[in-house]
mmCIF file of C-alpha atoms in Angstrom:
data_model
loop_
_atom_site.group_PDB
_atom_site.id
_atom_site.type_symbol
_atom_site.label_atom_id
_atom_site.label_comp_id
_atom_site.label_asym_id
_atom_site.label_seq_id
_atom_site.Cartn_x
_atom_site.Cartn_y
_atom_site.Cartn_z
ATOM 1 C CA MET G 254 143.195 131.808 14.053
ATOM 2 C CA ASP G 255 145.947 134.299 13.307
ATOM 3 C CA ASN G 256 148.362 135.025 16.132
ATOM 4 C CA LEU G 257 147.424 138.706 16.398
ATOM 5 C CA THR G 258 143.908 137.611 17.335
ATOM 6 C CA HIS G 259 145.258 135.009 19.755
ATOM 7 C CA SER G 260 147.468 137.672 21.362
ATOM 8 C CA LEU G 261 144.687 140.242 21.742
ATOM 9 C CA ALA G 262 142.352 137.631 23.233
ATOM 10 C CA GLY G 263 145.095 136.584 25.651
ATOM 11 C CA LEU G 264 145.814 140.157 26.706
ATOM 12 C CA ALA G 265 142.099 140.763 27.293
ATOM 13 C CA LEU G 266 141.960 137.593 29.410
ATOM 14 C CA GLY G 267 145.008 138.662 31.435
ATOM 15 C CA GLU G 268 143.704 142.184 32.020
ATOM 16 C CA LEU G 269 140.249 141.020 33.102
ATOM 17 C CA THR G 270 141.717 138.330 35.364
ATOM 18 C CA HIS G 271 143.881 140.944 37.107
ATOM 19 C CA ARG G 272 140.968 143.327 37.590
ATOM 20 C CA LEU G 273 138.581 140.664 38.884
ATOM 21 C CA LEU G 274 140.987 139.411 41.567
ATOM 22 C CA PRO G 275 141.250 141.058 44.995
ATOM 23 C CA PRO G 276 143.879 143.830 45.033
ATOM 24 C CA GLU G 277 147.421 143.250 46.222
ATOM 25 C CA ALA G 278 148.840 144.773 49.386
ATOM 26 C CA ASP G 279 150.893 147.475 47.634
ATOM 27 C CA ALA G 280 151.237 149.118 44.229
ATOM 28 C CA GLY G 281 154.535 147.384 43.435
ATOM 29 C CA ARG G 282 153.073 143.935 43.848
ATOM 30 C CA ALA G 283 149.961 144.970 41.931
ATOM 31 C CA GLY G 284 152.082 146.084 38.976
ATOM 32 C CA THR G 285 154.061 142.859 39.012
ATOM 33 C CA ARG G 286 150.868 140.816 39.137
ATOM 34 C CA ARG G 287 149.336 142.672 36.206
ATOM 35 C CA ARG G 288 152.457 142.186 34.063
ATOM 36 C CA LEU G 289 152.621 138.525 35.058
ATOM 37 C CA LEU G 290 148.974 137.810 34.203
ATOM 38 C CA LEU G 291 149.164 139.673 30.894
ATOM 39 C CA ALA G 292 152.268 137.711 29.914
ATOM 40 C CA CYS G 293 150.876 134.370 31.123
ATOM 41 C CA ALA G 294 147.608 134.745 29.219
ATOM 42 C CA ALA G 295 149.124 136.184 26.031
ATOM 43 C CA ILE G 296 151.846 133.525 25.782
ATOM 44 C CA ALA G 297 149.471 130.675 26.696
ATOM 45 C CA SER G 298 147.081 131.902 24.001
ATOM 46 C CA ASN G 299 149.845 131.426 21.405
ATOM 47 C CA PHE G 300 151.836 128.572 22.908
ATOM 48 C CA PRO G 301 150.195 125.634 21.065
ATOM 49 C CA ASP G 302 151.351 127.072 17.732
ATOM 50 C CA LEU G 303 154.926 126.157 18.642
ATOM 51 C CA ASP G 304 154.116 122.844 16.960
ATOM 52 C CA LEU G 305 155.296 124.588 13.783
ATOM 53 C CA VAL G 306 158.831 123.552 14.796
ATOM 54 C CA LEU G 307 157.776 119.955 14.044
ATOM 55 C CA THR G 308 156.954 120.579 10.377
ATOM 56 C CA PRO G 309 160.447 119.496 9.152
ATOM 57 C CA LEU G 310 159.612 115.955 10.299
ATOM 58 C CA ALA G 311 158.061 115.240 6.880
ATOM 59 C CA ALA G 312 158.460 116.545 3.343
ATOM 60 C CA GLU G 313 156.196 119.414 2.272
ATOM 61 C CA PRO G 314 153.298 119.700 2.516
ATOM 62 C CA LEU G 315 152.822 116.773 4.903
ATOM 63 C CA GLY G 316 155.020 118.191 7.646
ATOM 64 C CA TYR G 317 152.691 121.148 8.045
ATOM 65 C CA LEU G 318 149.445 119.247 7.469
ATOM 66 C CA LEU G 319 150.235 116.471 9.945
ATOM 67 C CA HIS G 320 151.968 118.386 12.720
ATOM 68 C CA HIS G 321 150.445 121.875 12.823
ATOM 69 C CA ARG G 322 147.344 121.899 15.018
ATOM 70 C CA GLY G 323 148.598 118.532 16.117
ATOM 71 C CA HIS G 324 149.561 117.204 19.542
ATOM 72 C CA THR G 325 149.900 120.646 21.147
ATOM 73 C CA HIS G 326 146.275 121.325 20.168
ATOM 74 C CA THR G 327 144.908 118.422 22.226
ATOM 75 C CA LEU G 328 143.553 118.530 25.758
ATOM 76 C CA LEU G 329 145.904 115.724 26.800
ATOM 77 C CA TYR G 330 148.991 117.740 25.883
ATOM 78 C CA ALA G 331 147.584 120.925 27.388
ATOM 79 C CA LEU G 332 148.703 119.692 30.812
ATOM 80 C CA PRO G 333 152.463 119.547 30.101
ATOM 81 C CA GLN G 334 152.209 122.879 28.287
ATOM 82 C CA ALA G 335 150.576 124.457 31.339
ATOM 83 C CA LEU G 336 153.225 123.010 33.658
ATOM 84 C CA LEU G 337 156.023 124.248 31.402
ATOM 85 C CA LEU G 338 154.586 127.761 31.280
ATOM 86 C CA ALA G 339 154.177 127.805 35.068
ATOM 87 C CA ALA G 340 157.789 126.709 35.513
ATOM 88 C CA ILE G 341 159.088 129.394 33.144
ATOM 89 C CA TRP G 342 157.675 132.196 35.302
ATOM 90 C CA LEU G 343 159.529 130.880 38.331
ATOM 91 C CA LEU G 344 162.699 132.132 36.601
ATOM 92 C CA TRP G 345 161.490 135.742 37.080
ATOM 93 C CA PRO G 346 162.591 136.759 40.613
ATOM 94 C CA ALA G 347 159.839 139.367 41.129
ATOM 95 C CA ALA G 348 157.152 136.951 39.935
ATOM 96 C CA ARG G 349 158.589 134.165 42.093
ATOM 97 C CA ALA G 350 158.446 136.374 45.196
ATOM 98 C CA LEU G 351 154.897 137.497 44.352
ATOM 99 C CA LEU G 352 153.654 133.953 43.790
ATOM 100 C CA ARG G 353 155.208 132.843 47.062
ATOM 101 C CA ALA G 354 153.472 135.609 49.016
ATOM 102 C CA SER G 355 150.130 136.086 47.243
ATOM 103 C CA PRO G 356 147.464 133.358 46.937
ATOM 104 C CA GLN G 357 145.408 135.500 44.565
ATOM 105 C CA ALA G 358 148.425 135.909 42.288
ATOM 106 C CA ARG G 359 148.889 132.126 42.223
ATOM 107 C CA LEU G 360 145.201 131.675 41.435
ATOM 108 C CA GLY G 361 145.340 134.326 38.705
ATOM 109 C CA ALA G 362 148.482 132.936 37.074
ATOM 110 C CA GLY G 363 147.063 129.409 37.018
ATOM 111 C CA ALA G 364 143.765 130.632 35.594
ATOM 112 C CA ALA G 365 145.499 132.778 32.948
ATOM 113 C CA ILE G 366 147.628 129.846 31.761
ATOM 114 C CA VAL G 367 144.852 127.235 31.685
ATOM 115 C CA LEU G 368 142.218 129.542 30.213
ATOM 116 C CA GLY G 369 144.731 130.921 27.705
ATOM 117 C CA LEU G 370 145.435 127.437 26.373
ATOM 118 C CA LEU G 371 141.730 126.557 26.236
ATOM 119 C CA LEU G 372 141.024 129.885 24.539
ATOM 120 C CA HIS G 373 143.528 128.988 21.824
ATOM 121 C CA PHE G 374 141.831 125.625 21.236
ATOM 122 C CA GLY G 375 138.380 127.186 21.178
ATOM 123 C CA MET G 376 139.310 129.918 18.725
ATOM 124 C CA ASP G 377 141.059 127.493 16.378
ATOM 125 C CA ALA G 378 138.026 125.205 16.503
ATOM 126 C CA MET G 379 135.762 127.943 15.147
ATOM 127 C CA ASN G 380 137.084 127.966 11.582
ATOM 128 C CA VAL G 381 137.103 125.614 8.623
ATOM 129 C CA TYR G 382 140.561 124.196 9.428
ATOM 130 C CA GLY G 383 139.444 122.494 12.642
ATOM 131 C CA ILE G 384 141.244 120.672 15.456
ATOM 132 C CA HIS G 385 141.137 117.200 17.063
ATOM 133 C CA PRO G 386 141.153 118.132 20.759
ATOM 134 C CA PHE G 387 140.311 114.695 22.184
ATOM 135 C CA ALA G 388 143.082 112.697 20.468
ATOM 136 C CA PRO G 389 144.312 110.043 21.031
ATOM 137 C CA PHE G 390 141.068 108.880 22.701
ATOM 138 C CA ASP G 391 138.947 110.314 19.884
ATOM 139 C CA PRO G 392 141.075 111.176 16.812
ATOM 140 C CA ARG G 393 138.267 112.813 14.859
ATOM 141 C CA TRP G 394 138.540 116.373 13.551
ATOM 142 C CA PHE G 395 136.024 118.962 14.777
ATOM 143 C CA TYR G 396 135.197 121.947 12.568
ATOM 144 C CA GLY G 397 133.341 125.048 13.722
ATOM 145 C CA ASP G 398 132.954 126.564 10.236
ATOM 146 C CA ILE G 399 131.707 129.886 11.653
ATOM 147 C CA VAL G 400 134.594 132.396 11.752
ATOM 148 C CA PHE G 401 137.249 133.213 9.166
ATOM 149 C CA ILE G 402 140.814 132.495 10.267
ATOM 150 C CA VAL G 403 141.638 136.235 10.101
ATOM 151 C CA GLU G 404 138.787 138.189 11.675
ATOM 152 C CA PRO G 405 139.121 141.994 12.055
ATOM 153 C CA VAL G 406 136.052 142.174 14.335
ATOM 154 C CA PHE G 407 138.206 140.536 17.019
ATOM 155 C CA TRP G 408 141.024 143.013 16.393
ATOM 156 C CA VAL G 409 138.849 146.108 16.722
ATOM 157 C CA ALA G 410 136.558 144.941 19.530
ATOM 158 C CA LEU G 411 139.441 143.763 21.747
ATOM 159 C CA GLY G 412 142.288 145.960 20.532
ATOM 160 C CA THR G 413 140.545 149.324 20.952
ATOM 161 C CA PRO G 414 139.868 149.006 24.714
ATOM 162 C CA LEU G 415 143.268 147.374 25.243
ATOM 163 C CA ALA G 416 144.927 150.409 23.654
ATOM 164 C CA ALA G 417 143.757 152.464 26.631
ATOM 165 C CA HIS G 418 146.248 150.543 28.776
ATOM 166 C CA VAL G 419 149.236 151.558 26.632
ATOM 167 C CA ALA G 420 151.191 154.076 28.721
ATOM 168 C CA ARG G 421 152.877 156.148 26.002
ATOM 169 C CA PRO G 422 150.406 158.460 24.213
ATOM 170 C CA TRP G 423 152.113 158.290 20.808
ATOM 171 C CA LEU G 424 152.160 154.483 20.905
ATOM 172 C CA ARG G 425 148.529 154.371 22.007
ATOM 173 C CA ARG G 426 147.460 156.676 19.166
ATOM 174 C CA THR G 427 149.483 154.653 16.647
ATOM 175 C CA PHE G 428 147.882 151.417 17.799
ATOM 176 C CA LEU G 429 144.395 152.921 17.586
ATOM 177 C CA ALA G 430 145.057 154.297 14.107
ATOM 178 C CA LEU G 431 146.319 150.940 12.839
ATOM 179 C CA LEU G 432 143.216 149.170 14.147
ATOM 180 C CA LEU G 433 141.147 151.283 11.751
ATOM 181 C CA ALA G 434 143.672 151.766 8.934
ATOM 182 C CA VAL G 435 144.384 148.061 8.315
ATOM 183 C CA PRO G 436 140.713 147.138 7.697
ATOM 184 C CA GLY G 437 140.499 150.229 5.489
ATOM 185 C CA LEU G 438 143.368 148.914 3.376
ATOM 186 C CA PHE G 439 141.629 145.525 3.210
ATOM 187 C CA ALA G 440 138.507 147.240 1.882
ATOM 188 C CA LEU G 441 140.509 149.159 -0.720
ATOM 189 C CA ALA G 442 142.134 145.895 -1.841
ATOM 190 C CA GLY G 443 138.762 144.161 -2.197
ATOM 191 C CA PHE G 444 139.103 141.831 0.788
ATOM 192 C CA LEU G 445 136.291 143.562 2.695
ATOM 193 C CA GLN G 446 133.023 145.064 1.578
ATOM 194 C CA TRP G 447 132.674 148.712 2.459
ATOM 195 C CA GLY G 448 129.641 147.853 4.562
ATOM 196 C CA SER G 449 131.844 145.573 6.649
ATOM 197 C CA PHE G 450 134.396 148.353 7.036
ATOM 198 C CA ALA G 451 131.640 150.748 8.147
ATOM 199 C CA ALA G 452 130.593 148.250 10.833
ATOM 200 C CA LEU G 453 134.199 147.939 12.011
ATOM 201 C CA ALA G 454 134.530 151.723 12.138
ATOM 202 C CA ALA G 455 131.367 151.892 14.243
ATOM 203 C CA ILE G 456 132.803 149.325 16.669
ATOM 204 C CA TRP G 457 136.039 151.342 16.825
ATOM 205 C CA LEU G 458 134.157 154.566 17.592
ATOM 206 C CA LEU G 459 131.932 152.918 20.200
ATOM 207 C CA SER G 460 134.891 151.270 21.935
ATOM 208 C CA SER G 461 136.830 154.542 21.936
ATOM 209 C CA TRP G 462 133.854 156.375 23.423
ATOM 210 C CA LEU G 463 133.335 153.721 26.110
ATOM 211 C CA THR G 464 137.016 153.859 27.028
ATOM 212 C CA ARG G 465 136.734 157.601 27.682
ATOM 213 C CA ARG G 466 133.276 157.643 29.280
ATOM 214 C CA ALA G 467 133.143 154.341 31.131
ATOM 215 C CA SER G 468 135.786 152.477 33.094
ATOM 216 C CA GLU G 469 138.591 150.747 31.234
ATOM 217 C CA ARG G 470 137.335 147.442 32.587
ATOM 218 C CA GLY G 471 133.805 148.254 31.399
ATOM 219 C CA ALA G 472 135.035 149.000 27.876
ATOM 220 C CA LEU G 473 136.981 145.746 27.789
ATOM 221 C CA VAL G 474 133.989 143.760 29.052
ATOM 222 C CA ALA G 475 131.900 145.395 26.324
ATOM 223 C CA GLY G 476 134.511 144.358 23.743
ATOM 224 C CA VAL G 477 134.438 140.757 24.939
ATOM 225 C CA ALA G 478 130.620 140.792 24.876
ATOM 226 C CA LEU G 479 130.667 142.130 21.325
ATOM 227 C CA VAL G 480 133.027 139.350 20.216
ATOM 228 C CA LEU G 481 130.792 136.720 21.800
ATOM 229 C CA GLY G 482 127.748 138.289 20.146
ATOM 230 C CA PHE G 483 129.480 138.239 16.771
ATOM 231 C CA VAL G 484 130.341 134.551 17.198
ATOM 232 C CA LEU G 485 126.689 133.783 17.998
ATOM 233 C CA VAL G 486 125.548 135.705 14.907
ATOM 234 C CA GLN G 487 128.041 133.759 12.795
ATOM 235 C CA ALA G 488 126.797 130.471 14.261
ATOM 236 C CA GLY G 489 123.217 131.361 13.391
ATOM 237 C CA SER G 490 124.234 132.412 9.881
ATOM 238 C CA ALA G 491 126.156 129.152 9.409
ATOM 239 C CA ARG G 492 123.082 127.144 10.364
ATOM 240 C CA LEU G 493 120.995 128.998 7.760
ATOM 241 C CA ALA G 494 123.754 128.513 5.192
ATOM 242 C CA ARG G 495 123.795 124.753 5.766
ATOM 243 C CA GLU G 496 120.046 124.582 5.290
ATOM 244 C CA GLN G 497 120.224 126.443 1.966
ATOM 245 C CA VAL G 498 123.147 124.361 0.724
ATOM 246 C CA ALA G 499 121.381 121.117 1.664
ATOM 247 C CA ALA G 500 118.242 122.202 -0.218
ATOM 248 C CA SER G 501 120.299 123.030 -3.304
ATOM 249 C CA LEU G 502 122.148 119.713 -3.191
ATOM 250 C CA ARG G 503 118.924 117.749 -2.862
ATOM 251 C CA GLN G 504 117.739 119.408 -6.067
ATOM 252 C CA LEU G 505 121.003 118.763 -7.911
ATOM 253 C CA ASP G 506 121.468 115.145 -6.742
ATOM 254 C CA PRO G 507 118.160 113.795 -5.439
ATOM 255 C CA GLY G 508 119.602 110.330 -4.836
ATOM 256 C CA ALA G 509 122.984 111.290 -3.402
ATOM 257 C CA ARG G 510 123.962 111.380 0.275
ATOM 258 C CA ILE G 511 125.225 114.688 1.607
ATOM 259 C CA LEU G 512 128.370 113.605 3.428
ATOM 260 C CA ASP G 513 129.726 116.965 4.523
ATOM 261 C CA THR G 514 129.466 120.706 3.956
ATOM 262 C CA ALA G 515 132.409 122.940 4.829
ATOM 263 C CA LEU G 516 131.633 126.617 5.346
ATOM 264 C CA SER G 517 134.259 129.328 5.204
ATOM 265 C CA ALA G 518 133.097 132.703 6.460
ATOM 266 C CA PHE G 519 134.083 135.999 4.925
ATOM 267 C CA PRO G 520 135.750 138.476 7.326
ATOM 268 C CA ALA G 521 133.337 140.769 9.180
ATOM 269 C CA ASN G 522 130.506 139.587 6.948
ATOM 270 C CA PRO G 523 127.800 137.208 8.251
ATOM 271 C CA LEU G 524 126.033 137.279 4.873
ATOM 272 C CA CYS G 525 128.736 135.883 2.551
ATOM 273 C CA TRP G 526 130.076 132.319 2.712
ATOM 274 C CA THR G 527 132.244 130.064 0.626
ATOM 275 C CA VAL G 528 130.629 126.612 0.607
ATOM 276 C CA ILE G 529 132.272 123.307 -0.269
ATOM 277 C CA SER G 530 130.235 120.120 -0.252
ATOM 278 C CA VAL G 531 130.919 116.437 -0.792
ATOM 279 C CA THR G 532 128.150 114.052 -1.772
ATOM 280 C CA GLY G 533 128.316 110.332 -2.435
ATOM 281 C CA GLY G 534 126.361 107.676 -4.254
ATOM 282 C CA GLY G 535 127.635 104.277 -5.357
ATOM 283 C CA ASP G 536 131.247 104.415 -6.524
ATOM 284 C CA GLU G 537 131.040 108.111 -7.383
ATOM 285 C CA TYR G 538 131.458 111.131 -5.172
ATOM 286 C CA ARG G 539 131.213 114.786 -6.072
ATOM 287 C CA VAL G 540 132.955 117.780 -4.574
ATOM 288 C CA ARG G 541 131.373 121.145 -5.271
ATOM 289 C CA ARG G 542 132.466 124.658 -4.432
ATOM 290 C CA GLY G 543 130.473 127.871 -4.551
ATOM 291 C CA VAL G 544 129.588 131.196 -2.979
ATOM 292 C CA LEU G 545 126.468 131.841 -0.914
ATOM 293 C CA SER G 546 124.814 135.080 0.107
ATOM 294 C CA LEU G 547 122.180 134.791 2.824
ATOM 295 C CA ALA G 548 120.624 138.104 1.753
ATOM 296 C CA PRO G 549 120.864 138.267 -2.058
ATOM 297 C CA GLY G 550 118.582 141.306 -2.129
ATOM 298 C CA VAL G 551 121.179 143.214 -0.113
ATOM 299 C CA THR G 552 124.379 141.464 -1.198
ATOM 300 C CA PRO G 553 124.145 139.096 -4.190
ATOM 301 C CA ALA G 554 126.653 136.289 -4.331
ATOM 302 C CA ALA G 555 128.438 138.146 -7.135
ATOM 303 C CA SER G 556 129.005 141.074 -4.743
ATOM 304 C CA CYS G 557 130.778 139.022 -2.093
ATOM 305 C CA PRO G 558 134.481 139.991 -1.995
ATOM 306 C CA PHE G 559 135.763 137.229 -4.272
ATOM 307 C CA MET G 560 139.443 138.037 -3.707
ATOM 308 C CA ILE G 561 139.279 136.425 -0.279
ATOM 309 C CA HIS G 562 138.633 132.962 -1.629
ATOM 310 C CA GLY G 563 139.781 133.306 -5.230
ATOM 311 C CA GLU G 564 136.223 132.906 -6.484
ATOM 312 C CA TYR G 565 134.439 134.852 -9.174
ATOM 313 C CA VAL G 566 130.771 134.071 -9.701
ATOM 314 C CA GLY G 567 129.895 136.580 -12.398
ATOM 315 C CA GLN G 568 126.431 138.098 -12.284
ATOM 316 C CA ALA G 569 124.766 135.361 -10.246
ATOM 317 C CA PRO G 570 121.243 136.659 -9.525
ATOM 318 C CA GLY G 571 120.437 134.381 -6.575
ATOM 319 C CA GLY G 572 121.918 133.683 -3.197
ATOM 320 C CA LEU G 573 123.901 130.533 -4.056
ATOM 321 C CA SER G 574 126.200 130.154 -7.038
ATOM 322 C CA TRP G 575 128.053 126.865 -7.582
ATOM 323 C CA THR G 576 131.299 127.754 -9.357
ATOM 324 C CA TRP G 577 132.526 124.223 -10.178
ATOM 325 C CA GLU G 578 132.233 120.563 -9.335
ATOM 326 C CA GLU G 579 134.503 117.539 -9.594
ATOM 327 C CA ARG G 580 133.513 113.895 -9.836
ATOM 328 C CA GLY G 581 135.712 111.254 -8.302
ATOM 329 C CA SER G 582 135.799 107.506 -7.825
ATOM 330 C CA THR G 583 135.804 106.071 -4.320
ATOM 331 C CA ALA G 584 137.524 102.956 -5.690
ATOM 332 C CA ARG G 585 140.380 105.085 -7.048
ATOM 333 C CA LEU G 586 140.618 107.028 -3.792
ATOM 334 C CA ARG G 587 140.896 103.788 -1.826
ATOM 335 C CA ALA G 588 143.415 102.311 -4.253
ATOM 336 C CA LEU G 589 145.658 105.391 -3.971
ATOM 337 C CA ARG G 590 145.470 105.193 -0.199
ATOM 338 C CA ALA G 591 146.479 101.529 -0.247
ATOM 339 C CA SER G 592 149.368 102.002 -2.690
ATOM 340 C CA ASP G 593 150.883 105.351 -1.666
ATOM 341 C CA CYS G 594 152.002 106.054 1.897
ATOM 342 C CA ARG G 595 152.213 109.791 1.242
ATOM 343 C CA PHE G 596 148.667 109.906 -0.098
ATOM 344 C CA ASP G 597 147.445 107.889 2.876
ATOM 345 C CA ALA G 598 149.050 110.376 5.285
ATOM 346 C CA TRP G 599 147.525 113.287 3.336
ATOM 347 C CA LEU G 600 144.063 111.755 3.745
ATOM 348 C CA ARG G 601 144.403 112.184 7.522
ATOM 349 C CA PHE G 602 144.051 115.919 6.845
ATOM 350 C CA ALA G 603 142.008 116.262 3.647
ATOM 351 C CA ARG G 604 138.357 117.091 4.239
ATOM 352 C CA MET G 605 137.424 118.113 0.676
ATOM 353 C CA PRO G 606 139.741 116.094 -1.601
ATOM 354 C CA SER G 607 140.375 116.950 -5.234
ATOM 355 C CA VAL G 608 142.600 114.473 -7.114
ATOM 356 C CA SER G 609 143.693 115.420 -10.614
ATOM 357 C CA GLY G 610 146.865 115.168 -12.703
ATOM 358 C CA GLY G 611 148.897 113.463 -10.001
ATOM 359 C CA VAL G 612 148.183 116.228 -7.478
ATOM 360 C CA ALA G 613 145.868 115.993 -4.475
ATOM 361 C CA THR G 614 144.453 119.234 -3.062
ATOM 362 C CA ASP G 615 142.045 120.078 -0.289
ATOM 363 C CA VAL G 616 139.754 122.591 -1.985
ATOM 364 C CA ARG G 617 138.701 124.234 1.264
ATOM 365 C CA TYR G 618 141.560 126.646 0.632
ATOM 366 C CA ALA G 619 141.420 127.432 -3.097
ATOM 367 C CA PRO G 620 139.343 126.579 -6.162
ATOM 368 C CA ARG G 621 140.226 123.553 -8.236
ATOM 369 C CA GLY G 622 143.375 123.993 -10.294
ATOM 370 C CA GLU G 623 144.929 126.484 -7.874
ATOM 371 C CA ARG G 624 147.699 125.148 -5.642
ATOM 372 C CA ASN G 625 147.582 125.904 -1.936
ATOM 373 C CA PHE G 626 149.457 124.806 1.168
ATOM 374 C CA SER G 627 147.573 121.477 1.170
ATOM 375 C CA SER G 628 148.530 120.469 -2.399
ATOM 376 C CA LEU G 629 150.411 117.145 -2.509
ATOM 377 C CA PRO G 630 152.160 116.208 -5.802
ATOM 378 C CA TYR G 631 151.918 112.539 -4.887
ATOM 379 C CA ALA G 632 152.784 111.200 -8.362
ATOM 380 C CA ARG G 633 155.962 113.289 -8.606
ATOM 381 C CA GLN G 634 156.996 112.427 -5.051
ATOM 382 C CA ALA G 635 156.468 108.725 -5.723
ATOM 383 C CA GLN G 636 158.550 108.949 -8.899
ATOM 384 C CA ALA G 637 161.292 110.806 -7.043
ATOM 385 C CA GLY G 638 161.316 108.243 -4.243
ATOM 386 C CA THR G 639 160.342 110.695 -1.514
ATOM 387 C CA PRO G 640 160.382 108.625 1.690
ATOM 388 C CA CYS G 641 157.209 107.807 3.528
ATOM 389 C CA PRO G 642 156.462 110.274 6.328
ATOM 390 C CA SER G 643 157.358 108.951 9.750
ATOM 391 C CA PRO G 644 156.039 109.193 12.355
ATOM 392 C CA VAL G 645 152.481 109.706 11.096
ATOM 393 C CA PRO G 646 150.102 111.012 13.781
ATOM 394 C CA GLN G 647 147.010 108.858 13.935
ATOM 395 C CA TRP G 648 144.473 111.594 13.303
ATOM 396 C CA GLY G 649 141.099 110.431 12.076
ATOM 397 C CA TYR G 650 140.421 110.445 8.337
ATOM 398 C CA PRO G 651 137.990 113.302 7.609
ATOM 399 C CA ARG G 652 136.684 111.364 4.618
ATOM 400 C CA ALA G 653 136.498 107.993 6.293
ATOM 401 C CA ASP G 654 133.016 107.734 4.763
ATOM 402 C CA LEU G 655 134.484 107.675 1.244
ATOM 403 C CA LEU G 656 137.317 105.357 2.257
ATOM 404 C CA GLY G 657 134.992 102.720 3.686
ATOM 405 C CA LEU G 658 136.449 103.059 7.176
ATOM 406 C CA HIS G 659 133.158 103.652 9.016
#
């Protein structure tokens, strides 16, 4: 997910950890412990994204595709990250003295670091991009397909109660205003439906009221509970979406196998989904992309905020509108993998491959014909003599079923 969300989740973790631990002997040590736990959790919740420094190891786009959400997003490499973060805080004299004297501070710091790292993995696993947390023992990708990578519900539900802990009034008011103003700008730009903005405003008002009327810890716990509830709603909506997509595909291709369906949620909107499917039969496979509304009587597919995913479905009357499809040959896909090292490396990332005109694109991120960060001009790179990427992480091939690797 975006790093603002990771940071807010980390700060909420640090604040709750501090408040759940037994108090320190004096106010000075208590203040040091709170700052330490907030920093530990917030940094740990972002730390795995430092793998972005590895992207120059291969030519674009492979450097990003192969190394972001790579080794630092695996459970095996969580251990050295946790040890490094623990060692860094020993350079802070006040924290070092506190950790030496306070067992609860040591427990809290360890919990904040470990849980912060696991929180990062869990949040990244919820969207359509996915992670491979069990590599190298199990190199497969795991995709949650339930939450959009930028989710304002997390911002408002966690950010509003956290704002109460900002000491300076003008900074606190500015933070609170931005939490409501930014989603408002998204709605004006067409990225959010106004109903979604109204729900966010209601969360903002409720969190603000709880912060004033209840304890600060109670408001933060309520924010965390709301986030968890939203994730559960999204999971239930995703299950219904898969059922509707499967029924539609069985009608379109009665004899084809449904190999995979990728779901990309719309922000703050459990009703609207971008759906991408891949089906196979014989030498042919088909990749389809469309927009689904789970409640077409309330929000038809044509009313979903198309600017998010670059889709326009016209006046589609029903809940599911397929906007395009592409047919491909598994034999050609396998031949390209065997003959082009760059294409082979790209296939370790591509879940929904589109191959046309010498360019390979994963259409999870844009409709066919539109370039995105996953687009690989393999023909041009081969002609230019672009070197093979090395080293190539041995992630599992998402479309191993099409490549005959199962």
